[in-house]
Amino acid sequence: MDFNFMINSFPKLLSVLPITLFISILGALLGLVLAVGVAIGREKRIPVLSPILSLLVSLFRGIPIIVQIYIVYYGLPRLLYYFVQHGKGSGLVLPSMLIGVVAFALNAAANLSESIRSAYHSVDRSQYDAAIAVGLTPYEAVKRIVFPQLVPNFIPNFSNIFLDLIKDTALVYNIGIIEVMGKANILASFGFNYLEAYLDALVIYLVVCFIFAKLLLILEAKIKQRVFA
Amino acid sequence: MALLQVDNLKKSFNNKTVLKGVNLQIDKGDVVAIIGPSGSGKTTFLKSINLLEQPDSGTLKLNDDQLDFSKVTPAEKLKIRRKIAMVFQNYALFKNKTALENITEGLIYGRNVSKDQATQRANKELAAVGLLDKQDFYPAQLSGGQQQRIGIARATALDPEIILFDEPTSALDPELVGTVVDDIDKLARNGQTMIVVTHLISFARRVANKVIFFEDGNVLAFGSPEDILDHPKNERIKQFLSAISKDH
Ligand SMILES: Nc1ncnc2c1ncn2[C@@H]1O[C@H](COP(=O)(O)OP(=O)(O)OP(=O)(O)O)[C@@H](O)[C@H]1O
Ligand SMILES: [Mg+2]
């Protein structure tokens, strides 16, 4: 074990941590926005649209994220090229970062939409009925009664999915993004210090995940307190 | 003139017809008990009246308001709902609101009453059901009987033309049934118009002035408690009453 290497590499790995965080946080936020739309679309049982959304969700949930990343990486430029007919050839090179974020957002959207639906179903329907019965509009009933109770139910699942996203960013060096794992590979390759580099990475992932898990737990407790007491 | 008139109400769920053309006419001050076997459509009928379920066809008249179920607009729905209140089998209190807020919610957001006035009114209703000291409690901190009495206070605070009750006592422990029945009885004596789905025959006898027997999506019989409960002519009703009395 080369402890010197470990100590010297650590700050270098830390320096690319923002990339890891950028991809996972942006992916989660964009995914969340998409997921809300998907969850509403599925719950409203709109003909044609709802079954399509349901199919897409099972697809994204059933395919390893690395395969999704590759498919977005190779597929998205072609798709765009197809739509932008006037492109003359290799004019369309999308930045890896954009592709990474898109892949993560789509994957997160699929998982988050399921969590939103399950959080929604955990608020019993009769409370919505009661809100309607006392004269609230459907929008007010959701906003004032259902939504505030749905959120604390949703956070634990969100937390799991978000931590998975952070860990899965270790895959995006495959499309040329130098985040923590990518950096570890590069640093290790000069002197075959793989174990040392990966141990550094392990510590970073562990601490980051621990911090986010705690933060989300605190958020959940705070919201619960506001909603139910 | 009848207060509420429902004509030829039909409703089906995925090709299964649950209400097969129900008619009902009630006057101001009536207390109507609806009895009948499980699955006969009692809850669906109640929910159709204030459009928590959307019927397929039929018409409804409440005072001067008239609507056709097959082409009802969101504005019409809101208008009807704001004249009718409902009490649920499982209480259905808003779990993110205190006892007091459960009552003010509908006043403030459903009736445009000011917050101060709504709070005053809610306190009055809480006092009427003897739960003023519980105003800041959340539903999870209250017993089933207390929750249901707040459910009733939430309904009466709205000064509705009609209150719909769906088996208001059937989720309660036996020793708590009495207090809730007393509350409903008190409302009846104050002239509140009510439709109550119930399995408690004694309650129907004591509180109702009209009884409806529901079966298989139809009104099988409609009459006074004496006619329906004491001298039933129909075999099905006799069977039902004797089956029910064995349970109690
Ligand atoms: N949302 C729904 N979707 C599909 N079927 C439904 C729905 N609600 C009720 N039904 C069906 O409609 C029929 C009537 O149900 P309803 O709840 O009105 O009966 P009920 O007389 O209130 O019974 P109970 O005494 O058990 O409460 C039942 O067969 C039930 O399965
Ligand atoms: Mg029922």
Coordinates of C-alpha atoms and ligand atoms in Angstrom, one line a residue:
Chain A
M1 CA 0.0 0.0 0.0
D2 CA 1.3 3.4 -1.0
F3 CA -0.1 5.7 1.6
N4 CA 1.7 8.7 0.2
F5 CA 0.0 8.1 -3.1
M6 CA -3.3 7.8 -1.3
I7 CA -2.8 11.1 0.6
N8 CA -1.6 12.9 -2.5
S9 CA -4.4 11.6 -4.7
F10 CA -7.2 12.5 -2.3
P11 CA -7.3 16.2 -2.9
K12 CA -7.1 15.6 -6.7
L13 CA -10.1 13.3 -6.5
L14 CA -11.9 15.9 -4.4
S15 CA -11.2 18.5 -7.0
V16 CA -13.5 16.7 -9.4
L17 CA -16.2 15.9 -6.9
P18 CA -18.2 19.0 -8.1
I19 CA -18.6 17.1 -11.4
T20 CA -20.1 14.1 -9.7
L21 CA -22.4 16.3 -7.7
F22 CA -23.3 18.4 -10.7
I23 CA -24.5 15.4 -12.7
S24 CA -26.3 13.7 -9.9
I25 CA -28.0 16.9 -8.5
L26 CA -29.0 18.3 -11.9
G27 CA -30.1 14.8 -13.1
A28 CA -32.2 14.4 -9.9
L29 CA -33.8 17.9 -10.3
L30 CA -34.6 17.6 -14.0
G31 CA -35.7 14.0 -13.3
L32 CA -38.0 15.3 -10.6
V33 CA -39.7 17.8 -13.0
L34 CA -40.2 15.1 -15.6
A35 CA -41.4 12.6 -12.9
V36 CA -44.1 14.9 -11.8
G37 CA -45.4 15.1 -15.3
V38 CA -45.2 11.4 -15.8
A39 CA -46.9 10.6 -12.5
I40 CA -49.8 13.0 -13.3
G41 CA -50.1 11.6 -16.8
R42 CA -50.3 8.1 -15.5
E43 CA -52.7 8.8 -12.7
K44 CA -55.1 10.7 -15.0
R45 CA -55.4 7.6 -17.1
I46 CA -55.3 9.5 -20.4
P47 CA -55.9 7.1 -23.3
V48 CA -52.8 6.3 -25.3
L49 CA -50.5 8.7 -23.3
S50 CA -50.8 6.8 -20.0
P51 CA -50.0 3.4 -21.4
I52 CA -47.0 4.8 -23.3
L53 CA -45.7 6.5 -20.2
S54 CA -46.1 3.2 -18.3
L55 CA -44.2 1.4 -21.0
L56 CA -41.4 3.9 -20.9
V57 CA -41.1 3.8 -17.2
S58 CA -40.8 0.0 -17.1
L59 CA -38.2 0.2 -19.9
F60 CA -36.0 2.7 -18.0
R61 CA -36.4 0.8 -14.8
G62 CA -35.5 -2.5 -16.5
I63 CA -32.3 -1.5 -18.3
P64 CA -29.0 -1.0 -16.5
I65 CA -28.1 2.6 -16.3
I66 CA -24.8 2.1 -18.1
V67 CA -26.7 0.8 -21.1
Q68 CA -29.0 3.8 -21.0
I69 CA -26.0 6.1 -20.9
Y70 CA -24.5 4.4 -24.0
I71 CA -27.8 4.5 -25.8
V72 CA -28.3 8.2 -25.1
Y73 CA -24.6 8.8 -25.9
Y74 CA -24.8 7.1 -29.3
G75 CA -28.5 7.5 -30.0
L76 CA -29.2 11.2 -29.1
P77 CA -26.8 12.7 -31.6
R78 CA -28.2 10.5 -34.3
L79 CA -31.8 11.4 -33.3
L80 CA -31.0 15.1 -33.4
Y81 CA -29.1 14.7 -36.7
Y82 CA -32.2 13.0 -38.1
F83 CA -34.4 15.9 -37.1
V84 CA -31.9 18.6 -38.0
Q85 CA -31.8 17.5 -41.7
H86 CA -29.6 20.4 -42.8
G87 CA -26.6 19.2 -40.8
K88 CA -23.9 18.2 -43.2
G89 CA -22.3 15.3 -41.4
S90 CA -20.2 15.3 -38.2
G91 CA -21.5 18.7 -37.3
L92 CA -23.4 17.3 -34.3
V93 CA -21.1 16.4 -31.5
L94 CA -22.9 16.7 -28.2
P95 CA -20.9 17.4 -25.0
S96 CA -20.6 14.3 -22.9
M97 CA -21.8 16.2 -19.9
L98 CA -25.1 17.0 -21.6
I99 CA -25.5 13.4 -22.5
G100 CA -24.7 12.3 -19.0
V101 CA -27.2 14.6 -17.4
V102 CA -29.9 13.6 -19.9
A103 CA -29.4 9.9 -19.3
F104 CA -29.4 10.5 -15.5
A105 CA -32.5 12.7 -15.7
L106 CA -34.4 10.1 -17.7
N107 CA -33.4 7.3 -15.4
A108 CA -34.3 9.3 -12.3
A109 CA -37.6 10.4 -13.8
A110 CA -38.7 6.8 -14.3
N111 CA -37.9 5.8 -10.7
L112 CA -39.1 9.1 -9.1
S113 CA -42.4 8.9 -11.0
E114 CA -43.1 5.6 -9.4
S115 CA -42.2 7.0 -5.9
I116 CA -44.5 10.0 -6.5
R117 CA -47.4 7.7 -7.4
S118 CA -46.8 5.5 -4.4
A119 CA -46.6 8.5 -2.1
Y120 CA -49.8 9.9 -3.6
H121 CA -51.6 6.6 -3.0
S122 CA -50.5 6.5 0.6
V123 CA -52.8 9.5 1.2
D124 CA -56.2 7.9 1.5
R125 CA -58.6 8.8 -1.2
S126 CA -61.4 9.7 1.2
Q127 CA -59.5 12.8 2.4
Y128 CA -59.6 14.1 -1.1
D129 CA -63.3 13.2 -1.3
A130 CA -63.9 15.0 2.0
A131 CA -62.0 18.1 0.7
I132 CA -64.2 18.1 -2.4
A133 CA -67.3 17.5 -0.3
V134 CA -66.6 20.6 1.8
G135 CA -66.4 22.7 -1.4
L136 CA -62.8 22.8 -2.3
T137 CA -62.0 22.7 -6.0
P138 CA -60.0 19.6 -7.1
Y139 CA -56.9 21.8 -7.4
E140 CA -57.3 23.2 -3.9
A141 CA -58.0 19.7 -2.5
V142 CA -54.7 18.4 -3.9
K143 CA -52.7 21.5 -2.9
R144 CA -54.0 21.9 0.6
I145 CA -54.7 18.3 1.7
V146 CA -53.1 15.7 -0.5
F147 CA -49.8 17.3 -1.5
P148 CA -48.6 18.3 2.0
Q149 CA -49.1 14.7 3.2
L150 CA -47.5 13.2 0.0
V151 CA -44.2 15.1 0.4
P152 CA -43.0 13.5 3.6
N153 CA -44.0 10.1 2.3
F154 CA -42.0 10.8 -0.8
I155 CA -38.7 11.9 0.7
P156 CA -37.3 8.5 1.9
N157 CA -37.8 7.1 -1.6
F158 CA -36.3 10.2 -3.1
S159 CA -33.3 9.8 -0.8
N160 CA -32.7 6.2 -2.0
I161 CA -33.0 7.1 -5.6
F162 CA -30.7 10.2 -5.2
L163 CA -28.0 8.1 -3.5
D164 CA -28.2 5.6 -6.3
L165 CA -27.7 8.4 -8.8
I166 CA -24.6 9.6 -6.9
K167 CA -23.2 6.1 -6.9
D168 CA -24.1 5.5 -10.6
T169 CA -22.1 8.6 -11.6
A170 CA -19.1 6.3 -11.2
L171 CA -20.1 5.0 -14.6
V172 CA -20.0 8.1 -16.7
Y173 CA -16.2 8.0 -17.1
N174 CA -17.2 5.5 -19.8
I175 CA -18.3 8.4 -22.0
G176 CA -15.3 10.5 -21.2
I177 CA -16.5 12.5 -18.2
I178 CA -13.7 12.9 -15.6
E179 CA -15.5 12.7 -12.3
V180 CA -14.3 11.0 -9.1
M181 CA -14.1 7.5 -10.5
G182 CA -12.6 8.7 -13.8
K183 CA -10.0 10.7 -12.0
A184 CA -9.2 7.7 -9.8
N185 CA -8.6 5.5 -12.9
I186 CA -6.4 8.1 -14.5
L187 CA -4.3 8.7 -11.4
A188 CA -3.9 5.0 -10.7
S189 CA -2.9 4.1 -14.2
F190 CA 0.5 5.7 -14.0
G191 CA 1.8 3.5 -11.3
F192 CA -0.8 0.8 -11.0
N193 CA -2.0 2.2 -7.7
Y194 CA -5.5 1.1 -8.3
L195 CA -6.3 -0.1 -4.9
E196 CA -5.1 3.1 -3.3
A197 CA -7.0 5.3 -5.8
Y198 CA -10.2 3.3 -5.3
L199 CA -10.0 3.4 -1.6
D200 CA -9.8 7.2 -1.9
A201 CA -12.9 7.1 -4.1
L202 CA -14.6 4.8 -1.6
V203 CA -14.1 7.3 1.2
I204 CA -15.4 10.2 -0.9
Y205 CA -18.5 8.3 -2.0
L206 CA -19.2 7.1 1.5
V207 CA -18.9 10.5 3.1
V208 CA -20.9 12.3 0.3
C209 CA -23.7 9.7 0.5
F210 CA -23.7 9.8 4.3
I211 CA -24.1 13.6 4.3
F212 CA -26.9 13.6 1.8
A213 CA -28.7 10.8 3.6
K214 CA -28.5 12.8 6.8
L215 CA -29.6 16.1 5.2
L216 CA -32.6 14.4 3.6
L217 CA -33.5 12.7 6.9
I218 CA -33.5 16.1 8.6
L219 CA -35.6 17.6 5.8
E220 CA -38.1 14.8 6.2
A221 CA -38.4 15.3 9.9
K222 CA -38.7 19.1 9.5
I223 CA -41.5 18.7 6.9
K224 CA -43.3 16.0 9.0
Q225 CA -43.2 18.4 11.9
R226 CA -44.7 21.2 9.9
V227 CA -47.4 19.0 8.3
F228 CA -48.6 16.9 11.2
A229 CA -47.9 18.8 14.4
Chain B
M1 CA -92.0 21.5 -3.3
A2 CA -89.4 18.8 -2.7
L3 CA -86.0 19.9 -1.4
L4 CA -84.2 17.3 -3.3
Q5 CA -85.3 15.3 -6.3
V6 CA -83.3 12.7 -8.1
D7 CA -84.6 11.1 -11.2
N8 CA -83.5 8.0 -13.1
L9 CA -79.9 8.1 -11.7
K10 CA -77.8 5.5 -13.5
K11 CA -74.2 4.7 -12.9
S12 CA -71.9 1.9 -14.0
F13 CA -68.3 1.0 -13.3
N14 CA -66.5 -0.7 -16.2
N15 CA -69.7 -2.1 -17.7
K16 CA -71.1 -3.2 -14.4
T17 CA -74.3 -1.3 -13.7
V18 CA -74.3 -0.3 -10.1
L19 CA -77.3 2.1 -10.1
K20 CA -80.1 1.2 -12.4
G21 CA -82.3 4.3 -12.5
V22 CA -82.8 5.4 -8.9
N23 CA -85.5 8.0 -8.0
L24 CA -85.7 9.8 -4.8
Q25 CA -87.7 12.8 -3.5
I26 CA -87.2 14.3 -0.1
D27 CA -88.6 17.3 1.7
K28 CA -86.9 19.8 4.0
G29 CA -86.4 18.3 7.5
D30 CA -86.6 14.7 6.3
V31 CA -84.3 12.2 7.8
V32 CA -83.9 9.4 5.3
A33 CA -82.3 6.1 6.3
I34 CA -80.9 3.9 3.5
I35 CA -80.6 0.3 4.3
G36 CA -79.7 -2.7 2.2
P37 CA -77.2 -5.4 1.5
S38 CA -73.5 -4.9 1.0
G39 CA -72.7 -4.0 -2.6
S40 CA -76.2 -2.8 -3.5
G41 CA -75.0 0.7 -4.4
K42 CA -75.8 2.7 -1.2
T43 CA -72.4 4.4 -1.1
T44 CA -72.3 5.0 -4.8
F45 CA -75.8 6.6 -4.6
L46 CA -74.7 8.9 -1.8
K47 CA -71.6 9.9 -3.6
S48 CA -73.5 10.5 -6.8
I49 CA -75.7 13.1 -5.0
N50 CA -72.8 15.4 -4.4
L51 CA -71.0 14.3 -7.5
L52 CA -68.1 12.6 -5.8
E53 CA -69.0 9.9 -8.3
Q54 CA -69.9 11.1 -11.7
P55 CA -73.2 9.4 -12.7
D56 CA -73.8 8.4 -16.3
S57 CA -77.2 9.9 -16.6
G58 CA -80.2 11.2 -14.7
T59 CA -81.2 14.5 -13.2
L60 CA -81.0 16.2 -9.9
K61 CA -83.0 19.1 -8.5
L62 CA -82.0 20.9 -5.3
N63 CA -84.3 23.8 -4.5
D64 CA -84.1 25.9 -7.7
D65 CA -80.9 24.3 -9.0
Q66 CA -81.2 21.7 -11.6
L67 CA -78.6 19.6 -13.3
D68 CA -78.3 16.8 -15.8
F69 CA -75.8 14.3 -14.7
S70 CA -74.8 13.4 -18.2
K71 CA -73.6 16.9 -19.0
V72 CA -72.6 18.5 -15.7
T73 CA -70.0 21.2 -15.6
P74 CA -67.3 21.7 -13.0
A75 CA -69.0 25.0 -11.9
E76 CA -72.3 23.1 -11.4
K77 CA -70.6 20.4 -9.4
L78 CA -69.0 23.0 -7.1
K79 CA -72.4 24.8 -6.7
I80 CA -74.2 21.5 -5.6
R81 CA -71.3 20.5 -3.3
R82 CA -71.4 23.8 -1.6
K83 CA -75.0 23.1 -0.5
I84 CA -74.5 19.5 0.6
A85 CA -72.2 18.2 3.3
M86 CA -71.0 14.6 3.9
V87 CA -69.9 12.5 6.8
F88 CA -67.7 9.5 6.0
Q89 CA -67.6 6.0 7.3
N90 CA -63.8 6.2 8.1
Y91 CA -64.2 9.9 9.3
A92 CA -61.9 11.1 6.5
L93 CA -60.6 14.0 8.6
F94 CA -57.7 15.9 7.0
K95 CA -54.7 14.4 8.8
N96 CA -52.5 17.4 8.2
K97 CA -55.0 19.7 9.9
T98 CA -56.0 20.2 13.5
A99 CA -59.6 19.5 14.7
L100 CA -60.3 23.2 14.4
E101 CA -58.7 23.5 11.0
N102 CA -60.7 20.5 9.7
I103 CA -63.8 22.6 10.3
T104 CA -62.5 25.9 9.1
E105 CA -61.1 24.5 5.9
G106 CA -64.4 24.2 4.1
L107 CA -65.7 27.5 5.5
I108 CA -62.6 29.5 4.3
Y109 CA -61.8 27.7 1.0
G110 CA -65.2 26.3 0.1
R111 CA -67.5 29.1 1.3
N112 CA -65.3 32.2 1.3
V113 CA -65.9 32.9 5.0
S114 CA -63.2 35.1 6.7
K115 CA -60.7 33.3 8.8
D116 CA -62.0 35.0 12.0
Q117 CA -65.6 34.1 11.4
A118 CA -64.7 30.6 10.4
T119 CA -62.7 30.1 13.6
Q120 CA -65.6 31.4 15.7
R121 CA -68.0 29.1 13.9
A122 CA -65.7 26.1 14.3
N123 CA -65.4 26.8 18.0
K124 CA -69.1 26.9 18.3
E125 CA -69.5 23.5 16.5
L126 CA -66.7 22.0 18.6
A127 CA -68.4 23.1 21.7
A128 CA -71.7 21.5 20.4
V129 CA -70.0 18.1 20.2
G130 CA -68.2 18.6 23.4
L131 CA -64.7 18.7 21.9
L132 CA -63.7 22.3 22.4
D133 CA -60.6 21.3 24.4
K134 CA -59.4 19.2 21.5
Q135 CA -59.3 22.0 19.0
D136 CA -55.6 21.9 18.5
F137 CA -55.3 18.1 18.3
Y138 CA -54.5 16.3 15.1
P139 CA -56.8 13.4 14.0
A140 CA -54.1 10.9 14.9
Q141 CA -54.3 12.1 18.5
L142 CA -58.1 11.5 18.7
S143 CA -60.3 8.5 19.2
G144 CA -62.5 7.2 16.5
G145 CA -65.6 8.6 18.3
Q146 CA -64.0 12.0 18.7
Q147 CA -62.9 12.0 15.0
Q148 CA -66.4 11.2 13.9
R149 CA -67.9 13.9 16.0
I150 CA -65.5 16.3 14.4
G151 CA -66.5 14.9 11.1
I152 CA -70.1 15.8 12.0
A153 CA -69.0 19.3 13.2
R154 CA -67.2 19.8 9.9
A155 CA -70.4 19.1 8.1
T156 CA -72.8 21.1 10.2
A157 CA -70.5 24.2 10.2
L158 CA -71.2 24.6 6.5
D159 CA -75.0 25.1 7.1
P160 CA -75.7 22.6 4.4
E161 CA -79.2 22.0 2.9
I162 CA -78.6 18.3 3.3
I163 CA -76.0 16.2 5.2
L164 CA -75.1 12.8 3.7
F165 CA -73.9 10.2 6.1
D166 CA -72.3 7.0 4.9
E167 CA -72.4 4.4 7.7
P168 CA -71.3 7.0 10.3
T169 CA -71.0 4.5 13.2
S170 CA -69.8 1.3 11.5
A171 CA -66.1 1.9 12.1
L172 CA -66.7 2.8 15.8
D173 CA -66.2 0.6 18.8
P174 CA -69.6 -0.4 20.1
E175 CA -69.3 1.8 23.3
L176 CA -68.7 4.9 21.1
V177 CA -71.7 4.4 18.8
G178 CA -74.1 5.9 21.3
T179 CA -72.5 9.4 21.4
V180 CA -72.4 9.7 17.7
V181 CA -76.0 8.5 17.3
D182 CA -77.0 11.1 19.9
D183 CA -75.3 13.8 17.9
I184 CA -77.1 12.8 14.8
D185 CA -80.4 12.6 16.7
K186 CA -79.9 16.1 18.0
L187 CA -79.4 17.4 14.4
A188 CA -82.6 15.6 13.4
R189 CA -84.5 17.3 16.1
N190 CA -83.1 20.7 15.0
G191 CA -84.7 20.1 11.6
Q192 CA -81.5 19.2 9.6
T193 CA -82.3 17.3 6.4
M194 CA -80.2 14.2 6.3
I195 CA -79.7 11.0 4.3
V196 CA -78.1 8.3 6.4
V197 CA -76.8 5.0 5.1
T198 CA -76.8 2.7 8.1
H199 CA -76.8 -0.9 9.2
L200 CA -78.2 0.1 12.6
I201 CA -81.9 -0.7 12.4
S202 CA -82.6 0.7 15.9
F203 CA -81.0 4.0 14.8
A204 CA -83.1 4.1 11.6
R205 CA -86.2 3.6 13.8
R206 CA -85.3 6.2 16.3
V207 CA -84.0 9.0 14.0
A208 CA -85.4 8.5 10.5
N209 CA -88.9 9.5 9.2
K210 CA -88.4 7.7 5.9
V211 CA -86.6 4.5 5.1
I212 CA -85.3 3.3 1.7
F213 CA -84.4 -0.3 1.1
F214 CA -81.7 -0.6 -1.6
E215 CA -81.1 -3.8 -3.5
D216 CA -79.0 -4.4 -6.5
G217 CA -78.9 -0.8 -7.7
N218 CA -82.6 -0.2 -7.3
V219 CA -84.9 1.2 -4.6
L220 CA -86.8 -1.9 -3.6
A221 CA -89.0 -0.1 -1.1
F222 CA -89.5 3.4 0.2
G223 CA -91.7 4.3 3.1
S224 CA -92.1 5.1 6.8
P225 CA -89.9 3.2 9.3
E226 CA -93.1 1.4 10.5
D227 CA -93.9 0.2 7.0
I228 CA -90.4 -0.9 6.0
L229 CA -89.0 -2.0 9.3
D230 CA -91.9 -3.3 11.3
H231 CA -94.3 -4.5 8.7
P232 CA -92.2 -5.3 5.7
K233 CA -94.2 -6.8 2.9
N234 CA -91.3 -7.8 0.7
E235 CA -89.7 -11.2 1.4
R236 CA -86.2 -9.8 0.6
I237 CA -86.6 -7.1 3.2
K238 CA -87.8 -9.7 5.8
Q239 CA -84.8 -11.8 5.1
F240 CA -82.4 -8.9 5.3
L241 CA -83.8 -7.7 8.6
S242 CA -83.8 -11.1 10.2
A243 CA -80.2 -11.7 9.0
I244 CA -79.1 -8.3 10.5
S245 CA -80.9 -8.8 13.8
K246 CA -78.9 -12.1 14.2
D247 CA -75.7 -10.0 14.1
H248 CA -76.7 -7.8 17.0
Ligands
LIG1 N1 -64.7 2.9 -7.8 C1 -65.3 1.7 -8.1 N2 -64.8 1.0 -9.2 C2 -65.4 -0.1 -9.5 N3 -66.5 -0.7 -8.9 C3 -67.0 0.0 -7.9 C4 -66.4 1.2 -7.4 N4 -67.1 1.6 -6.3 C5 -68.1 0.7 -6.1 N5 -68.0 -0.3 -7.0 C6 -68.9 -1.5 -7.1 O1 -70.2 -1.0 -7.1 C7 -71.1 -1.8 -6.3 C8 -71.8 -1.0 -5.3 O2 -70.8 -0.5 -4.3 P1 -71.2 0.4 -3.1 O3 -70.0 0.7 -2.4 O4 -72.1 1.5 -3.6 O5 -72.1 -0.6 -2.3 P2 -72.7 -0.4 -0.8 O6 -74.2 -0.6 -0.9 O7 -72.3 0.9 -0.2 O8 -72.0 -1.6 0.0 P3 -71.5 -1.6 1.5 O9 -72.7 -1.9 2.4 O10 -70.6 -2.8 1.5 O11 -70.8 -0.3 1.8 C9 -70.2 -2.9 -5.7 O12 -70.3 -4.0 -6.5 C10 -68.8 -2.3 -5.9 O13 -67.9 -3.4 -6.1
MG2 MG -71.0 1.5 1.4

